[in-house]
Amino acid sequence: MEAMEVDSSSKNGGFLLQRKQSLYTSLDSCFEIKKEEMYRGQQFSQIYYARLYLMRTLLYSLVPNWKPLLPVCTVLGLEEGKECIIVGTLYKHMKLKPSILEEYSKERSAIPLVKPHNFIHPDDYLVLEDESGRVKLRGDVLLPSVYVTGIVVALLGKGSDAGYFWVEDILEAGLPHQVERPIESGEDKYVILVSGLGVGSSSSNPLQFQLLVDHITGHLGDAKEQSIAAKIVQVIIAGNSVEIPCGLLNGQNLSSKDQSRLSEPIKELDILLTQIAAGVPVDIMPGPNDPANFSLPQQPLHRCLFPGASAYNTFKSCHNPHSLKLDDVSLLGTSGQNVDDLEKYSDAKGKLDSMERTLRWRHLAPTAPNTLGCYPFTDRDPFFLESCPHVYFIGNQEKYDTRLIKGEEGQIVRLICIPRFSETGVAVVLNMRNLECHTLSFGTQFG
Amino acid sequence: MNNKGNSRKRPQPPLPPPQQPQQKHHSSMEDEDVDEDVFLEETLLLQHEEDTQAFRDAEERQAPRLQKWKRPPLCQHYLSQSQSIIFQQLDIDYVIGDGHKDLLPNSSGPAAILRIFGVTKEGHSVCCHVHGFEPYFYISCPPGMGPDDISHFHQILEGRMREVNRSSKVPKFVRRIELVQRRSIMYYQQQKDQPFLKIVVALPTMITSCRGILDRGIHIDGLGMKSFMTYESNVLFALRFMIDCDIVGGNWIEVPVGKYKKTAKNLSYCQLEFECLYTDMISHVPEGEFSKMAPFRILSFDIECSGRKGLFPEPTHDPVIQVANLVTLQGEDHPFVRNVMTLKSCSPIVGVDVMPFDTEKDVLLAWRDFIHEADPDIIIGYNICKFDLPYLIQRAEVLGIAEFSILGRIRNSRVRVKDTTFSSRQYGTRESKEVTVEGRVQFDLLQVMQRDYKLSSYSLNSVSAHFLNEQKEDVHHSIISDLQNGNSETRRRLAVYCLKDAYLPQRLLDKLMLIYNYVEMARVTGVPISFLLSRGQSIKVLSQLLRKAKQKNLVIPNVKQAGSEQGTYEGATVLEASAGFFEKPIATLDFASLYPSIMMAYNLCYCTLVTPEDMHRLNLPPEWVNKTPSGETFVKSNLQKGILPEILEELLAARKRAKADLKEAKDPLVKAVLDGRQLALKISANSVYGFTGATVGQLPCLEISSSVTSYGRQMIEHTKKLVEDKFTVLAGYEHNAEVIYGDTDSVMVQFGVPTVDEAMNLGREAADYISGTFIKPIKLEFEKVYYPYLLISKKRYAGLLWTNPNKFDKMDAKGIETVRRDNCLLVKNLVTECLHKILIDRDVPGAVQYVKNTIADLLMNRVDLSLLVITKGLTKTGDDYEVKAAHVELAERMRKRDAATAPNVGDRVPYVIVKAAKGAKAYERSEDPIYVLDNNIPIDPHYYLENQISKPLLRIFEPILKNASKELLQGSHTRSISISTPSNSGIMKFAKKQPTCIGCKALISNSEYTLCSHCKGREAELYCKSVANVSELEKLFGRLWTQCQECQGSLHQDVLCTSRDCPIFYRRKKAQKDMVEAKLQLDRWNL
């Protein structure tokens, strides 16, 4: 990579700040839908099967350490009253889960349906399924509100005559293995994490975004600040960068006025991205509102949307989820859909808890494909976590939040919720040296 | 079985009579109920040994399971016969056998023995043989007949009977003739009683032959040839017994200690079997403790057959491969037995006892053994009467398993199958099979659904979707054989599916409270539970009439079938509707139970009707009679109280009581009973009027029914006049009231006031005022206000219904295409949405815009195909239809394409109308929706516009809009048309595909490019459009296919369902196809 310089203004008396650099490795290839994976009419059973296979192999290897003496059964092999271990995919039966069939329900209710933010209900119950069959689960240790459809776990318990499995203990896959790195190493290098730029939306403020860009590129502040800016080695934009006015994309031909209304925000974004890319490497991930496909993994935003920025090789349009390695730090993140969906279908204290759970379940998006859109893969599950990232972030959240979690094998993971920039004016700064985080706030109000 | 109720469960052609007695019985009228004597054969009794032989292996086969299936063991009190036996009876029949020597020392020759089957509160099964009750009927005694004449008459009749029934070995046909004092129910008579002859015969069937002889005429010395009118000669023997012993359907019966004798030899499989005299039984009124339900056993089952490709399974060829069973105790939530018997191995299913067998014979015998041990009192299922039960029996015959058909509770007695035709004014003609399983009540949920609910489809799938909000996986019958021929895993799949089919009927039964409602109906009307489904309405009224008549010493004549010759009479009145859109509140005044009230108020009855001749003869003073508007005369109640009014009063009073109790009740089971009762009482009260008007019924009396409707008409007119006279500006009201519409028992009034509250007050005032002018108990009630109200024409209207002034209850639409079944879904959605916009949102321009958008979408080919599917049932093959019909022609064409998946007779055929050559008839343009999807065949939007949506729309909008037709159906939104290019037509084979610009569809010479030079620069915009399209599709794809996984109940297996009743079936298919295309489109950008 060429050396890049933070613009040196005359104030600094010609003193040149050298921008720091890091070694960038993309790990996105697993999120790419390859040519040979073209859709051929397959359904979702195959991705579930692939997931079960991957996870089961893993769980089987953990069982001897967990409960060394107990037999492992399939759902079909359950015997009444006999204690054993079964491994399978959880399915949560949910009373309130919205169904597409409701569109066809007999009477359109006169009262507008209030959309609850969460669909859990006390009557929900869990079912464990393997390829041989299903069994209803009961027991006090297994809380239906915590789990969601699609997680693979090992359960210890007894079959009952009424067709239930009485659960006594649960084994989750736990955090994957992590490539160790020195706790504090080398020098300060910063990664800027931002999401929800929302260019073109009513809440977005062009000036605010410009301030962010200027800060990153080193056009803002005094020498001290510029010297900090010079330590920014990477910018990651985690989804929802533009907002396209809805109603324009209904398949009809557009008038020339609407054509420009549609492409205007994208042009604006391109201009700002070009400014960043000229100075710092930038990764842009697609989010739920972006002009990208809907189901996960979302494929990169098309380069034709960014004629300006894509001229720079520092500009990378990435997948969502996005996985990369900067020097020896591995980062994994999504634009937020996986955790937002968990929040709708399970109960947790906060987003960080849900994030932590996905790591412990060793699956980035367990609710896909059940309630989260997902490509029907045939022989693999790209959301299965092979190894533990050092940094795990999600975009488009209400507010900034972060936590450091430790795994049993000594894994250390920095969890980050990136707030929506257009609403909060906040970007997150991650120091790669020690995985510490802080925020940058931009305001445009005076006084 | 899949396709419940539509395809595969049509009646099988009757087999050539096998060795088994298979009686054919065709009764064209519902009322022609004839008793059939079943002889208790000596051989059956002797076969006891062989019987145990047949079941011996069962003990071995099922040893570990028996414990779970068996009924609770009898306690000591029962064994020592030191306890009265109290049980809830569920079924009553009779057999012919020898009288009991101990109980009836004087009896000789064969006699009818009634058998009552039931359950005690501990759950023991009971079979009670009742002796001593004899069949009889009445004739009126010719004047001047003395005791000697009667014995002479007896001899002549006996002689004639002997001639007619030569083969019978009965020693005495006419047991005795008694002279009794009775009175005919017909016409008002001044004298109290007259002599009647009660003719007691030996066997129930002899009533019919004896009646025949008397009808035709009999030669009596001194009187010459004389024919007699018979009375109560058409009452089924079991019903006669119930009436005379005050037994009502499903009530509790007590046989006190010492009054019963244990049978010498057990004839049945019941735990408690005993004999008693009919006079010793105590029948309990269903009240208090005796209103409860015994814990009877309900079996829900379903079978799967493996059909041959393209053919509907036939018992002569196709094996039964699985039988799934669930047994539930009445009152409990979950079944205590769940099992499935399979042919060939089957992987285990959690919580289900899977019983694999190597041969079909073993499967069938295992099921029979199971029936014996589990001993269900009620057998339910979906279409079991027409399909499952007959199929099993016929299949066993084909396989030569004679011992299979012993399914009833009587030892060695085989199940009897006969074809019947059930015909009723209300339900239409229906062919069915009657399978008699002695001692077990069959309750086919399909029959219940067809009787009690108007639905667009009666397949188990759509019925469950409607009531349980649950779709079921529907496996096409062509796949069933494949699953069976696979391995134990695929058979397991089938078993899970079969179990679900057995489970859903049970769920429906619970959800709709059917057991409670039907038992209460049986209790209220006094007929056995089995009558409720197998017979029409009139038997219920007849039962009540007979019971009441008996108390009053009246007898009911057996009127000759008059057919429809008696002519019809003027029906209810409907006031002219002043069509329009009313934006002021419309108050609705309803007559509460109008027809029953009229009958009560004017004392209308058979026994109060005065014939014109009698009018002259009796010279009744006018103040003692009512002359009805239709010109008939009835005496007032001070002279003679009518029976019908009395029955009605009791029914309505009982309903009031039941409703009051319902309010008090806490226990949900008690509540269910009471609610079922009040419903049964209401239905019964309303069916009395219909009984008098049923010209092919038991006792039609058009004088009554036409009087009822004439009073009804008069009252509606009277109400209109009073309202319009009283509520006027002149009388001090703010506005002149106007009656805008009136139907059978309601009148819609516009009082002119602007608020619902004011309209309600005036409505109440009017109801009270007008009620005061009527004879009690006729009452006009104010219940609801419509605001706004769209009145289209007679019987067609829609409005928002308010019962309190603060908030409307719902949108109420009558006779509008929101519910019609023969339209496509688009019409229903469109109409519902429009009404919603007009009535609730008060947004007429919005509704217009919505219609325009929908029409534009239709023309632009953007409408979801499933909305355009029209479905019709294929009732016979093409040749039998006189006129060519779209769905028949299509079925024919599909058969030519692929016989395996083509619809069969009995299936519902879904189709869409496609574009075809000019002048092609509509029936030639029908096409299979799947075929349309696969081949991109263009649908014909104009057909839908003109033949489907225009009429219903204009009906709604004409009262609202000027030039509705022009406004809605013409204009710029209809100008743009898009039609897909078929991929299968001949010409397309010669077409060469050339890439076009995604932006402007111009041809591009170089296929490397996505856009033409002109559109370059619009990439961002055009890409956004492409990707938004893909995004929408992905969203839909995910929701559709995960829903199907949900219905299927499995994540790791592919969805196989082919239920065309499922609303998302076509969408799901289309989503799959569109995904491929959208991705291809998107890929062009990556060039």
mmCIF file of C-alpha atoms in Angstrom, chain B residues 570-816:
data_model
loop_
_atom_site.group_PDB
_atom_site.id
_atom_site.type_symbol
_atom_site.label_atom_id
_atom_site.label_comp_id
_atom_site.label_asym_id
_atom_site.label_seq_id
_atom_site.Cartn_x
_atom_site.Cartn_y
_atom_site.Cartn_z
ATOM 1 C CA GLU B 570 -95.752 -16.853 0.244
ATOM 2 C CA GLY B 571 -92.489 -16.486 2.120
ATOM 3 C CA ALA B 572 -91.179 -13.761 4.299
ATOM 4 C CA THR B 573 -91.459 -10.214 3.218
ATOM 5 C CA VAL B 574 -88.660 -7.952 2.321
ATOM 6 C CA LEU B 575 -89.364 -4.269 2.223
ATOM 7 C CA GLU B 576 -88.121 -2.499 -0.846
ATOM 8 C CA ALA B 577 -84.570 -1.380 -0.262
ATOM 9 C CA SER B 578 -83.838 2.253 -0.975
ATOM 10 C CA ALA B 579 -80.296 1.673 -2.126
ATOM 11 C CA GLY B 580 -77.681 4.215 -1.251
ATOM 12 C CA PHE B 581 -74.867 5.191 1.007
ATOM 13 C CA PHE B 582 -76.216 6.428 4.307
ATOM 14 C CA GLU B 583 -73.945 8.658 6.261
ATOM 15 C CA LYS B 584 -76.338 9.064 9.135
ATOM 16 C CA PRO B 585 -76.821 6.359 11.742
ATOM 17 C CA ILE B 586 -79.334 3.686 10.801
ATOM 18 C CA ALA B 587 -81.094 2.038 13.725
ATOM 19 C CA THR B 588 -82.050 -1.592 13.366
ATOM 20 C CA LEU B 589 -85.168 -2.885 15.056
ATOM 21 C CA ASP B 590 -85.253 -6.654 15.337
ATOM 22 C CA PHE B 591 -88.035 -9.017 16.221
ATOM 23 C CA ALA B 592 -86.641 -11.431 18.746
ATOM 24 C CA SER B 593 -87.349 -15.007 17.606
ATOM 25 C CA LEU B 594 -90.111 -13.705 15.392
ATOM 26 C CA TYR B 595 -91.593 -16.945 14.103
ATOM 27 C CA PRO B 596 -91.679 -18.749 17.427
ATOM 28 C CA SER B 597 -93.222 -15.653 19.003
ATOM 29 C CA ILE B 598 -95.925 -15.465 16.363
ATOM 30 C CA MET B 599 -96.817 -19.094 16.874
ATOM 31 C CA MET B 600 -97.067 -18.477 20.592
ATOM 32 C CA ALA B 601 -98.917 -15.195 20.359
ATOM 33 C CA TYR B 602 -101.575 -16.480 17.995
ATOM 34 C CA ASN B 603 -101.715 -20.011 19.363
ATOM 35 C CA LEU B 604 -100.908 -21.566 16.011
ATOM 36 C CA CYS B 605 -100.890 -25.323 16.153
ATOM 37 C CA TYR B 606 -102.186 -28.468 14.534
ATOM 38 C CA CYS B 607 -104.696 -28.865 17.337
ATOM 39 C CA THR B 608 -106.001 -25.301 17.238
ATOM 40 C CA LEU B 609 -106.558 -25.138 13.502
ATOM 41 C CA VAL B 610 -110.214 -24.988 12.570
ATOM 42 C CA THR B 611 -111.168 -26.294 9.140
ATOM 43 C CA PRO B 612 -113.603 -24.171 7.126
ATOM 44 C CA GLU B 613 -116.245 -26.905 7.408
ATOM 45 C CA ASP B 614 -115.857 -27.026 11.171
ATOM 46 C CA MET B 615 -116.073 -23.258 11.266
ATOM 47 C CA HIS B 616 -119.617 -23.493 9.973
ATOM 48 C CA ARG B 617 -120.498 -26.545 11.971
ATOM 49 C CA LEU B 618 -119.143 -25.424 15.315
ATOM 50 C CA ASN B 619 -120.332 -21.892 14.980
ATOM 51 C CA LEU B 620 -117.514 -20.468 17.100
ATOM 52 C CA PRO B 621 -117.902 -16.877 18.221
ATOM 53 C CA PRO B 622 -115.369 -14.636 16.486
ATOM 54 C CA GLU B 623 -113.848 -13.434 19.746
ATOM 55 C CA TRP B 624 -112.713 -16.995 20.450
ATOM 56 C CA VAL B 625 -110.734 -17.389 17.298
ATOM 57 C CA ASN B 626 -107.953 -15.641 15.433
ATOM 58 C CA LYS B 627 -108.269 -15.236 11.741
ATOM 59 C CA THR B 628 -104.806 -15.031 10.269
ATOM 60 C CA PRO B 629 -103.875 -12.677 7.417
ATOM 61 C CA SER B 630 -103.579 -15.700 5.158
ATOM 62 C CA GLY B 631 -107.215 -16.589 5.878
ATOM 63 C CA GLU B 632 -106.877 -19.516 8.274
ATOM 64 C CA THR B 633 -108.677 -19.793 11.574
ATOM 65 C CA PHE B 634 -107.138 -20.875 14.842
ATOM 66 C CA VAL B 635 -108.865 -21.018 18.201
ATOM 67 C CA LYS B 636 -107.489 -18.931 21.008
ATOM 68 C CA SER B 637 -105.647 -20.485 23.888
ATOM 69 C CA ASN B 638 -108.511 -20.181 26.367
ATOM 70 C CA LEU B 639 -110.409 -22.688 24.253
ATOM 71 C CA GLN B 640 -107.536 -24.992 23.464
ATOM 72 C CA LYS B 641 -103.887 -24.369 24.148
ATOM 73 C CA GLY B 642 -101.730 -25.431 21.212
ATOM 74 C CA ILE B 643 -99.003 -27.974 21.571
ATOM 75 C CA LEU B 644 -96.497 -26.179 19.371
ATOM 76 C CA PRO B 645 -96.791 -22.943 21.371
ATOM 77 C CA GLU B 646 -96.334 -24.969 24.501
ATOM 78 C CA ILE B 647 -93.210 -26.658 23.158
ATOM 79 C CA LEU B 648 -91.882 -23.290 22.095
ATOM 80 C CA GLU B 649 -92.610 -21.712 25.449
ATOM 81 C CA GLU B 650 -90.754 -24.482 27.171
ATOM 82 C CA LEU B 651 -87.822 -24.239 24.816
ATOM 83 C CA LEU B 652 -87.523 -20.494 25.216
ATOM 84 C CA ALA B 653 -88.005 -20.625 28.957
ATOM 85 C CA ALA B 654 -85.359 -23.335 29.163
ATOM 86 C CA ARG B 655 -83.053 -21.196 27.096
ATOM 87 C CA LYS B 656 -83.560 -18.263 29.405
ATOM 88 C CA ARG B 657 -82.742 -20.512 32.348
ATOM 89 C CA ALA B 658 -79.681 -21.946 30.629
ATOM 90 C CA LYS B 659 -78.430 -18.456 29.851
ATOM 91 C CA ALA B 660 -78.983 -17.326 33.419
ATOM 92 C CA ASP B 661 -77.153 -20.412 34.726
ATOM 93 C CA LEU B 662 -74.396 -19.799 32.258
ATOM 94 C CA LYS B 663 -73.792 -16.409 33.800
ATOM 95 C CA GLU B 664 -73.567 -17.948 37.250
ATOM 96 C CA ALA B 665 -71.436 -20.912 36.272
ATOM 97 C CA LYS B 666 -67.749 -20.963 37.115
ATOM 98 C CA ASP B 667 -66.561 -24.411 36.085
ATOM 99 C CA PRO B 668 -65.563 -24.308 32.401
ATOM 100 C CA LEU B 669 -67.011 -27.758 31.782
ATOM 101 C CA VAL B 670 -70.360 -26.753 33.218
ATOM 102 C CA LYS B 671 -70.228 -23.612 31.142
ATOM 103 C CA ALA B 672 -69.621 -25.642 28.017
ATOM 104 C CA VAL B 673 -72.649 -27.788 28.745
ATOM 105 C CA LEU B 674 -74.872 -24.786 29.378
ATOM 106 C CA ASP B 675 -73.704 -22.912 26.350
ATOM 107 C CA GLY B 676 -74.285 -25.966 24.212
ATOM 108 C CA ARG B 677 -77.731 -26.232 25.701
ATOM 109 C CA GLN B 678 -78.820 -22.677 25.087
ATOM 110 C CA LEU B 679 -77.608 -22.958 21.510
ATOM 111 C CA ALA B 680 -79.486 -26.224 21.004
ATOM 112 C CA LEU B 681 -82.619 -24.673 22.445
ATOM 113 C CA LYS B 682 -82.418 -21.711 20.141
ATOM 114 C CA ILE B 683 -81.929 -23.850 17.061
ATOM 115 C CA SER B 684 -84.746 -26.135 18.117
ATOM 116 C CA ALA B 685 -87.167 -23.275 18.644
ATOM 117 C CA ASN B 686 -86.440 -21.953 15.204
ATOM 118 C CA SER B 687 -86.848 -25.293 13.496
ATOM 119 C CA VAL B 688 -90.424 -25.777 14.643
ATOM 120 C CA TYR B 689 -91.752 -23.385 12.033
ATOM 121 C CA GLY B 690 -89.747 -25.138 9.336
ATOM 122 C CA PHE B 691 -91.219 -28.458 10.370
ATOM 123 C CA THR B 692 -94.750 -27.292 9.674
ATOM 124 C CA GLY B 693 -93.713 -25.980 6.287
ATOM 125 C CA ALA B 694 -91.687 -28.981 5.120
ATOM 126 C CA THR B 695 -93.976 -30.341 2.468
ATOM 127 C CA VAL B 696 -92.102 -33.614 2.266
ATOM 128 C CA GLY B 697 -91.834 -33.768 6.040
ATOM 129 C CA GLN B 698 -93.485 -35.797 8.723
ATOM 130 C CA LEU B 699 -96.464 -33.647 9.402
ATOM 131 C CA PRO B 700 -96.642 -30.681 7.096
ATOM 132 C CA CYS B 701 -99.321 -28.138 7.794
ATOM 133 C CA LEU B 702 -99.121 -25.248 5.408
ATOM 134 C CA GLU B 703 -102.008 -23.541 7.151
ATOM 135 C CA ILE B 704 -99.658 -22.968 10.052
ATOM 136 C CA SER B 705 -96.553 -21.999 8.138
ATOM 137 C CA SER B 706 -98.305 -19.660 5.757
ATOM 138 C CA SER B 707 -100.090 -18.030 8.668
ATOM 139 C CA VAL B 708 -96.764 -17.492 10.383
ATOM 140 C CA THR B 709 -95.229 -15.760 7.422
ATOM 141 C CA SER B 710 -98.321 -13.735 6.754
ATOM 142 C CA TYR B 711 -98.265 -12.437 10.317
ATOM 143 C CA GLY B 712 -94.577 -11.752 9.861
ATOM 144 C CA ARG B 713 -95.210 -9.672 6.790
ATOM 145 C CA GLN B 714 -97.993 -7.819 8.489
ATOM 146 C CA MET B 715 -95.744 -6.971 11.406
ATOM 147 C CA ILE B 716 -92.984 -5.620 9.269
ATOM 148 C CA GLU B 717 -95.458 -3.409 7.401
ATOM 149 C CA HIS B 718 -97.076 -2.375 10.639
ATOM 150 C CA THR B 719 -93.735 -1.417 12.140
ATOM 151 C CA LYS B 720 -92.805 0.633 9.114
ATOM 152 C CA LYS B 721 -96.061 2.492 9.260
ATOM 153 C CA LEU B 722 -95.891 3.172 12.996
ATOM 154 C CA VAL B 723 -92.318 4.417 12.825
ATOM 155 C CA GLU B 724 -92.979 6.704 9.934
ATOM 156 C CA ASP B 725 -96.179 8.036 11.466
ATOM 157 C CA LYS B 726 -94.847 8.645 14.934
ATOM 158 C CA PHE B 727 -91.349 9.964 14.413
ATOM 159 C CA THR B 728 -92.113 13.052 12.416
ATOM 160 C CA VAL B 729 -91.297 16.705 12.636
ATOM 161 C CA LEU B 730 -94.984 17.352 13.142
ATOM 162 C CA ALA B 731 -94.941 15.201 16.242
ATOM 163 C CA GLY B 732 -92.096 17.218 17.657
ATOM 164 C CA TYR B 733 -89.106 15.184 16.586
ATOM 165 C CA GLU B 734 -86.179 16.825 14.906
ATOM 166 C CA HIS B 735 -86.431 14.847 11.720
ATOM 167 C CA ASN B 736 -88.857 12.648 9.829
ATOM 168 C CA ALA B 737 -87.940 9.023 10.297
ATOM 169 C CA GLU B 738 -87.674 6.889 7.224
ATOM 170 C CA VAL B 739 -87.652 3.114 6.914
ATOM 171 C CA ILE B 740 -85.033 2.395 4.315
ATOM 172 C CA TYR B 741 -85.137 -1.363 4.340
ATOM 173 C CA GLY B 742 -86.762 -4.291 6.078
ATOM 174 C CA ASP B 743 -85.950 -7.951 6.020
ATOM 175 C CA THR B 744 -87.640 -11.064 7.430
ATOM 176 C CA ASP B 745 -87.417 -9.992 11.024
ATOM 177 C CA SER B 746 -85.777 -6.614 11.074
ATOM 178 C CA VAL B 747 -86.464 -3.054 10.034
ATOM 179 C CA MET B 748 -83.808 -0.439 9.327
ATOM 180 C CA VAL B 749 -84.767 3.090 10.266
ATOM 181 C CA GLN B 750 -83.043 6.328 9.527
ATOM 182 C CA PHE B 751 -84.172 8.709 12.249
ATOM 183 C CA GLY B 752 -82.222 11.507 10.668
ATOM 184 C CA VAL B 753 -80.174 12.260 13.781
ATOM 185 C CA PRO B 754 -76.450 12.683 13.273
ATOM 186 C CA THR B 755 -75.009 10.712 16.185
ATOM 187 C CA VAL B 756 -75.065 7.075 17.127
ATOM 188 C CA ASP B 757 -76.100 7.956 20.653
ATOM 189 C CA GLU B 758 -79.231 9.805 19.554
ATOM 190 C CA ALA B 759 -80.120 7.084 17.080
ATOM 191 C CA MET B 760 -79.818 4.559 19.876
ATOM 192 C CA ASN B 761 -82.160 6.481 22.131
ATOM 193 C CA LEU B 762 -84.759 6.868 19.397
ATOM 194 C CA GLY B 763 -84.316 3.213 18.453
ATOM 195 C CA ARG B 764 -85.043 2.146 22.000
ATOM 196 C CA GLU B 765 -88.042 4.429 22.187
ATOM 197 C CA ALA B 766 -89.429 3.106 18.921
ATOM 198 C CA ALA B 767 -88.886 -0.509 19.940
ATOM 199 C CA ASP B 768 -90.717 -0.029 23.227
ATOM 200 C CA TYR B 769 -93.525 1.895 21.638
ATOM 201 C CA ILE B 770 -94.140 -0.582 18.861
ATOM 202 C CA SER B 771 -93.710 -3.661 21.067
ATOM 203 C CA GLY B 772 -96.602 -2.326 23.112
ATOM 204 C CA THR B 773 -98.914 -2.676 20.128
ATOM 205 C CA PHE B 774 -98.190 -6.381 19.660
ATOM 206 C CA ILE B 775 -99.597 -9.400 21.410
ATOM 207 C CA LYS B 776 -97.144 -10.946 23.833
ATOM 208 C CA PRO B 777 -94.586 -12.473 23.473
ATOM 209 C CA ILE B 778 -93.912 -10.754 20.167
ATOM 210 C CA LYS B 779 -91.360 -8.133 20.922
ATOM 211 C CA LEU B 780 -89.457 -5.656 18.874
ATOM 212 C CA GLU B 781 -85.967 -5.114 20.161
ATOM 213 C CA PHE B 782 -83.455 -2.474 19.458
ATOM 214 C CA GLU B 783 -79.986 -3.903 19.233
ATOM 215 C CA LYS B 784 -77.692 -2.136 16.910
ATOM 216 C CA VAL B 785 -76.991 0.851 14.784
ATOM 217 C CA TYR B 786 -75.282 0.854 11.423
ATOM 218 C CA TYR B 787 -73.220 3.909 10.765
ATOM 219 C CA PRO B 788 -72.307 4.424 8.007
ATOM 220 C CA TYR B 789 -74.439 2.040 6.026
ATOM 221 C CA LEU B 790 -74.113 1.003 2.430
ATOM 222 C CA LEU B 791 -77.334 -0.523 1.160
ATOM 223 C CA ILE B 792 -76.875 -2.084 -2.231
ATOM 224 C CA SER B 793 -80.084 -3.994 -2.724
ATOM 225 C CA LYS B 794 -82.255 -6.576 -1.018
ATOM 226 C CA LYS B 795 -80.142 -8.805 1.192
ATOM 227 C CA ARG B 796 -76.989 -7.012 0.197
ATOM 228 C CA TYR B 797 -75.573 -4.438 2.490
ATOM 229 C CA ALA B 798 -72.551 -3.481 4.525
ATOM 230 C CA GLY B 799 -72.033 -1.192 7.434
ATOM 231 C CA LEU B 800 -70.248 -0.539 10.660
ATOM 232 C CA LEU B 801 -72.125 -2.114 13.491
ATOM 233 C CA TRP B 802 -72.448 -0.246 16.790
ATOM 234 C CA THR B 803 -73.925 -1.647 19.954
ATOM 235 C CA ASN B 804 -72.575 1.088 22.165
ATOM 236 C CA PRO B 805 -72.207 4.728 21.260
ATOM 237 C CA ASN B 806 -68.450 4.921 21.899
ATOM 238 C CA LYS B 807 -66.913 2.413 19.577
ATOM 239 C CA PHE B 808 -68.121 0.339 16.691
ATOM 240 C CA ASP B 809 -68.020 -3.442 17.111
ATOM 241 C CA LYS B 810 -67.152 -4.602 13.641
ATOM 242 C CA MET B 811 -67.806 -4.262 9.977
ATOM 243 C CA ASP B 812 -70.846 -6.246 8.992
ATOM 244 C CA ALA B 813 -71.389 -7.252 5.382
ATOM 245 C CA LYS B 814 -74.214 -9.380 4.009
ATOM 246 C CA GLY B 815 -74.506 -10.847 0.564
ATOM 247 C CA ILE B 816 -71.376 -9.113 -0.653
#
